[in-house]
Amino acid sequence: QVHLVESGGGLVQAGGSLRLSCAASGRPFSTYAMGWFRPASGKEREFVAAINRSGSSTYYAESVKGQFTISRDNVKKTMYLQMNSLRPEDTAVYYCAADRRPVGFAVESSLYDYWGQGTQVTVSS
């Protein structure tokens, strides 16, 4: 069991940057692979980025490669998403999620066990 709380969203002009945080409590943070998602049509959420337990491996959606960087600090029990060169199409509620399975990471939202409440990112033209 882990409780996740996102923060760091807000309003930014196109080309600007934001850093989202996901603070965890409960079981040791290093037990979980972590991911960032945003809404999509249908039940599934759109994959944005993922990171394994130790932080040694990361994976990104094609749409954000070169713009976003996922990282984690297992001592502080916090995951981050650094978002640079933001575009209006990046406007969304961003959710962090935890996967308890002993694997690297997953891109399917249905495979994650725990979710935060989301934080709003709005990018203006």
PDB file of C-alpha atoms in Angstrom:
ATOM      1  CA  GLN A   1       0.000   0.000   0.000  1.00  0.00           C
ATOM      2  CA  VAL A   2       1.282   3.435  -0.941  1.00  0.00           C
ATOM      3  CA  HIS A   3      -0.344   6.873  -0.933  1.00  0.00           C
ATOM      4  CA  LEU A   4       0.647   9.280  -3.714  1.00  0.00           C
ATOM      5  CA  VAL A   5       0.229  13.061  -3.845  1.00  0.00           C
ATOM      6  CA  GLU A   6       1.145  15.140  -6.909  1.00  0.00           C
ATOM      7  CA  SER A   7       2.114  18.806  -6.851  1.00  0.00           C
ATOM      8  CA  GLY A   8       3.866  21.390  -9.004  1.00  0.00           C
ATOM      9  CA  GLY A   9       1.287  21.986 -11.707  1.00  0.00           C
ATOM     10  CA  GLY A  10       0.200  25.433 -12.777  1.00  0.00           C
ATOM     11  CA  LEU A  11      -0.121  27.914 -15.625  1.00  0.00           C
ATOM     12  CA  VAL A  12       2.868  28.488 -17.878  1.00  0.00           C
ATOM     13  CA  GLN A  13       3.415  30.140 -21.251  1.00  0.00           C
ATOM     14  CA  ALA A  14       4.445  28.070 -24.256  1.00  0.00           C
ATOM     15  CA  GLY A  15       8.163  27.353 -24.144  1.00  0.00           C
ATOM     16  CA  GLY A  16       8.282  27.488 -20.367  1.00  0.00           C
ATOM     17  CA  SER A  17       9.045  24.793 -17.822  1.00  0.00           C
ATOM     18  CA  LEU A  18       7.454  23.094 -14.837  1.00  0.00           C
ATOM     19  CA  ARG A  19       8.596  20.383 -12.454  1.00  0.00           C
ATOM     20  CA  LEU A  20       5.945  18.030 -11.118  1.00  0.00           C
ATOM     21  CA  SER A  21       6.470  16.096  -7.894  1.00  0.00           C
ATOM     22  CA  CYS A  22       4.858  12.920  -6.606  1.00  0.00           C
ATOM     23  CA  ALA A  23       5.346  12.330  -2.887  1.00  0.00           C
ATOM     24  CA  ALA A  24       4.821   8.798  -1.573  1.00  0.00           C
ATOM     25  CA  SER A  25       4.060   7.405   1.858  1.00  0.00           C
ATOM     26  CA  GLY A  26       3.440   3.903   3.159  1.00  0.00           C
ATOM     27  CA  ARG A  27       5.599   0.996   2.021  1.00  0.00           C
ATOM     28  CA  PRO A  28       9.196   1.665   1.058  1.00  0.00           C
ATOM     29  CA  PHE A  29       9.162   3.770  -2.076  1.00  0.00           C
ATOM     30  CA  SER A  30      11.807   1.632  -3.763  1.00  0.00           C
ATOM     31  CA  THR A  31       9.339  -1.283  -3.825  1.00  0.00           C
ATOM     32  CA  TYR A  32       7.511   0.295  -6.778  1.00  0.00           C
ATOM     33  CA  ALA A  33       8.186   1.150 -10.363  1.00  0.00           C
ATOM     34  CA  MET A  34       6.586   4.518 -11.099  1.00  0.00           C
ATOM     35  CA  GLY A  35       4.939   6.257 -14.016  1.00  0.00           C
ATOM     36  CA  TRP A  36       3.335   9.510 -15.178  1.00  0.00           C
ATOM     37  CA  PHE A  37       0.087   9.559 -17.173  1.00  0.00           C
ATOM     38  CA  ARG A  38      -2.414  12.043 -18.557  1.00  0.00           C
ATOM     39  CA  PRO A  39      -6.046  11.610 -19.695  1.00  0.00           C
ATOM     40  CA  ALA A  40      -6.945   9.966 -22.988  1.00  0.00           C
ATOM     41  CA  SER A  41     -10.162   8.902 -24.682  1.00  0.00           C
ATOM     42  CA  GLY A  42     -11.721   5.802 -23.197  1.00  0.00           C
ATOM     43  CA  LYS A  43     -10.793   4.116 -19.941  1.00  0.00           C
ATOM     44  CA  GLU A  44      -7.033   3.950 -20.458  1.00  0.00           C
ATOM     45  CA  ARG A  45      -4.856   6.905 -19.579  1.00  0.00           C
ATOM     46  CA  GLU A  46      -2.112   8.054 -21.909  1.00  0.00           C
ATOM     47  CA  PHE A  47       1.386   6.973 -20.965  1.00  0.00           C
ATOM     48  CA  VAL A  48       3.906   9.783 -20.529  1.00  0.00           C
ATOM     49  CA  ALA A  49       6.990   8.373 -18.777  1.00  0.00           C
ATOM     50  CA  ALA A  50       8.094   5.560 -16.460  1.00  0.00           C
ATOM     51  CA  ILE A  51      11.032   4.762 -14.207  1.00  0.00           C
ATOM     52  CA  ASN A  52      12.167   1.542 -12.569  1.00  0.00           C
ATOM     53  CA  ARG A  53      12.650   0.930  -8.846  1.00  0.00           C
ATOM     54  CA  SER A  54      16.202   2.163  -8.583  1.00  0.00           C
ATOM     55  CA  GLY A  55      15.894   4.975 -11.120  1.00  0.00           C
ATOM     56  CA  SER A  56      18.520   3.436 -13.369  1.00  0.00           C
ATOM     57  CA  SER A  57      16.148   2.948 -16.331  1.00  0.00           C
ATOM     58  CA  THR A  58      13.574   5.286 -17.861  1.00  0.00           C
ATOM     59  CA  TYR A  59      11.150   5.176 -20.775  1.00  0.00           C
ATOM     60  CA  TYR A  60       9.202   7.944 -22.517  1.00  0.00           C
ATOM     61  CA  ALA A  61       6.261   8.327 -24.849  1.00  0.00           C
ATOM     62  CA  GLU A  62       7.409   9.411 -28.299  1.00  0.00           C
ATOM     63  CA  SER A  63       5.493  12.673 -27.972  1.00  0.00           C
ATOM     64  CA  VAL A  64       7.582  13.888 -25.010  1.00  0.00           C
ATOM     65  CA  LYS A  65      11.056  12.547 -25.815  1.00  0.00           C
ATOM     66  CA  GLY A  66      13.578  15.320 -25.487  1.00  0.00           C
ATOM     67  CA  GLN A  67      11.123  17.520 -23.565  1.00  0.00           C
ATOM     68  CA  PHE A  68      10.352  15.668 -20.327  1.00  0.00           C
ATOM     69  CA  THR A  69      12.679  13.983 -17.850  1.00  0.00           C
ATOM     70  CA  ILE A  70      11.499  11.529 -15.196  1.00  0.00           C
ATOM     71  CA  SER A  71      13.539  10.952 -12.048  1.00  0.00           C
ATOM     72  CA  ARG A  72      13.148   9.711  -8.490  1.00  0.00           C
ATOM     73  CA  ASP A  73      14.717  10.136  -5.069  1.00  0.00           C
ATOM     74  CA  ASN A  74      14.156   6.994  -3.016  1.00  0.00           C
ATOM     75  CA  VAL A  75      15.470   8.611   0.167  1.00  0.00           C
ATOM     76  CA  LYS A  76      12.954  11.469  -0.064  1.00  0.00           C
ATOM     77  CA  LYS A  77      10.307   9.058  -1.444  1.00  0.00           C
ATOM     78  CA  THR A  78       9.525  11.433  -4.289  1.00  0.00           C
ATOM     79  CA  MET A  79       9.268  11.095  -8.065  1.00  0.00           C
ATOM     80  CA  TYR A  80       9.653  14.045 -10.434  1.00  0.00           C
ATOM     81  CA  LEU A  81       8.718  15.011 -13.967  1.00  0.00           C
ATOM     82  CA  GLN A  82      10.752  17.892 -15.364  1.00  0.00           C
ATOM     83  CA  MET A  83       8.819  19.393 -18.276  1.00  0.00           C
ATOM     84  CA  ASN A  84      10.654  21.764 -20.617  1.00  0.00           C
ATOM     85  CA  SER A  85       9.677  23.488 -23.861  1.00  0.00           C
ATOM     86  CA  LEU A  86       6.021  23.123 -22.960  1.00  0.00           C
ATOM     87  CA  ARG A  87       3.412  23.309 -25.706  1.00  0.00           C
ATOM     88  CA  PRO A  88      -0.340  24.021 -25.515  1.00  0.00           C
ATOM     89  CA  GLU A  89      -0.982  20.375 -26.427  1.00  0.00           C
ATOM     90  CA  ASP A  90       0.746  19.374 -23.175  1.00  0.00           C
ATOM     91  CA  THR A  91      -2.156  20.893 -21.227  1.00  0.00           C
ATOM     92  CA  ALA A  92      -3.665  18.115 -19.102  1.00  0.00           C
ATOM     93  CA  VAL A  93      -4.102  16.735 -15.631  1.00  0.00           C
ATOM     94  CA  TYR A  94      -0.985  14.703 -14.868  1.00  0.00           C
ATOM     95  CA  TYR A  95      -1.197  11.640 -12.623  1.00  0.00           C
ATOM     96  CA  CYS A  96       1.536   9.659 -10.940  1.00  0.00           C
ATOM     97  CA  ALA A  97       1.119   5.923 -10.448  1.00  0.00           C
ATOM     98  CA  ALA A  98       2.878   3.046  -8.688  1.00  0.00           C
ATOM     99  CA  ASP A  99       3.347  -0.528  -9.952  1.00  0.00           C
ATOM    100  CA  ARG A 100       4.015  -3.117  -7.229  1.00  0.00           C
ATOM    101  CA  ARG A 101       5.061  -5.902  -9.578  1.00  0.00           C
ATOM    102  CA  PRO A 102       8.742  -6.969  -9.535  1.00  0.00           C
ATOM    103  CA  VAL A 103       9.359  -5.706 -13.070  1.00  0.00           C
ATOM    104  CA  GLY A 104      11.069  -2.707 -14.621  1.00  0.00           C
ATOM    105  CA  PHE A 105       8.007  -0.642 -15.593  1.00  0.00           C
ATOM    106  CA  ALA A 106       4.853  -0.724 -17.697  1.00  0.00           C
ATOM    107  CA  VAL A 107       3.186   1.615 -20.195  1.00  0.00           C
ATOM    108  CA  GLU A 108      -0.381   0.348 -19.714  1.00  0.00           C
ATOM    109  CA  SER A 109      -2.313   2.319 -17.106  1.00  0.00           C
ATOM    110  CA  SER A 110      -4.311  -0.778 -16.128  1.00  0.00           C
ATOM    111  CA  LEU A 111      -1.147  -2.446 -14.801  1.00  0.00           C
ATOM    112  CA  TYR A 112      -0.522   0.208 -12.143  1.00  0.00           C
ATOM    113  CA  ASP A 113      -1.903  -0.374  -8.664  1.00  0.00           C
ATOM    114  CA  TYR A 114      -1.956   3.028  -6.968  1.00  0.00           C
ATOM    115  CA  TRP A 115      -2.708   6.528  -8.246  1.00  0.00           C
ATOM    116  CA  GLY A 116      -2.433  10.089  -7.064  1.00  0.00           C
ATOM    117  CA  GLN A 117      -5.183  12.693  -7.389  1.00  0.00           C
ATOM    118  CA  GLY A 118      -3.564  14.515 -10.307  1.00  0.00           C
ATOM    119  CA  THR A 119      -2.141  17.998 -10.805  1.00  0.00           C
ATOM    120  CA  GLN A 120      -3.284  20.435 -13.507  1.00  0.00           C
ATOM    121  CA  VAL A 121      -0.828  21.716 -16.099  1.00  0.00           C
ATOM    122  CA  THR A 122      -2.035  24.498 -18.394  1.00  0.00           C
ATOM    123  CA  VAL A 123       0.138  25.850 -21.211  1.00  0.00           C
ATOM    124  CA  SER A 124      -0.953  29.083 -22.875  1.00  0.00           C
ATOM    125  CA  SER A 125      -0.015  30.264 -26.365  1.00  0.00           C
TER     126      SER A 125
END
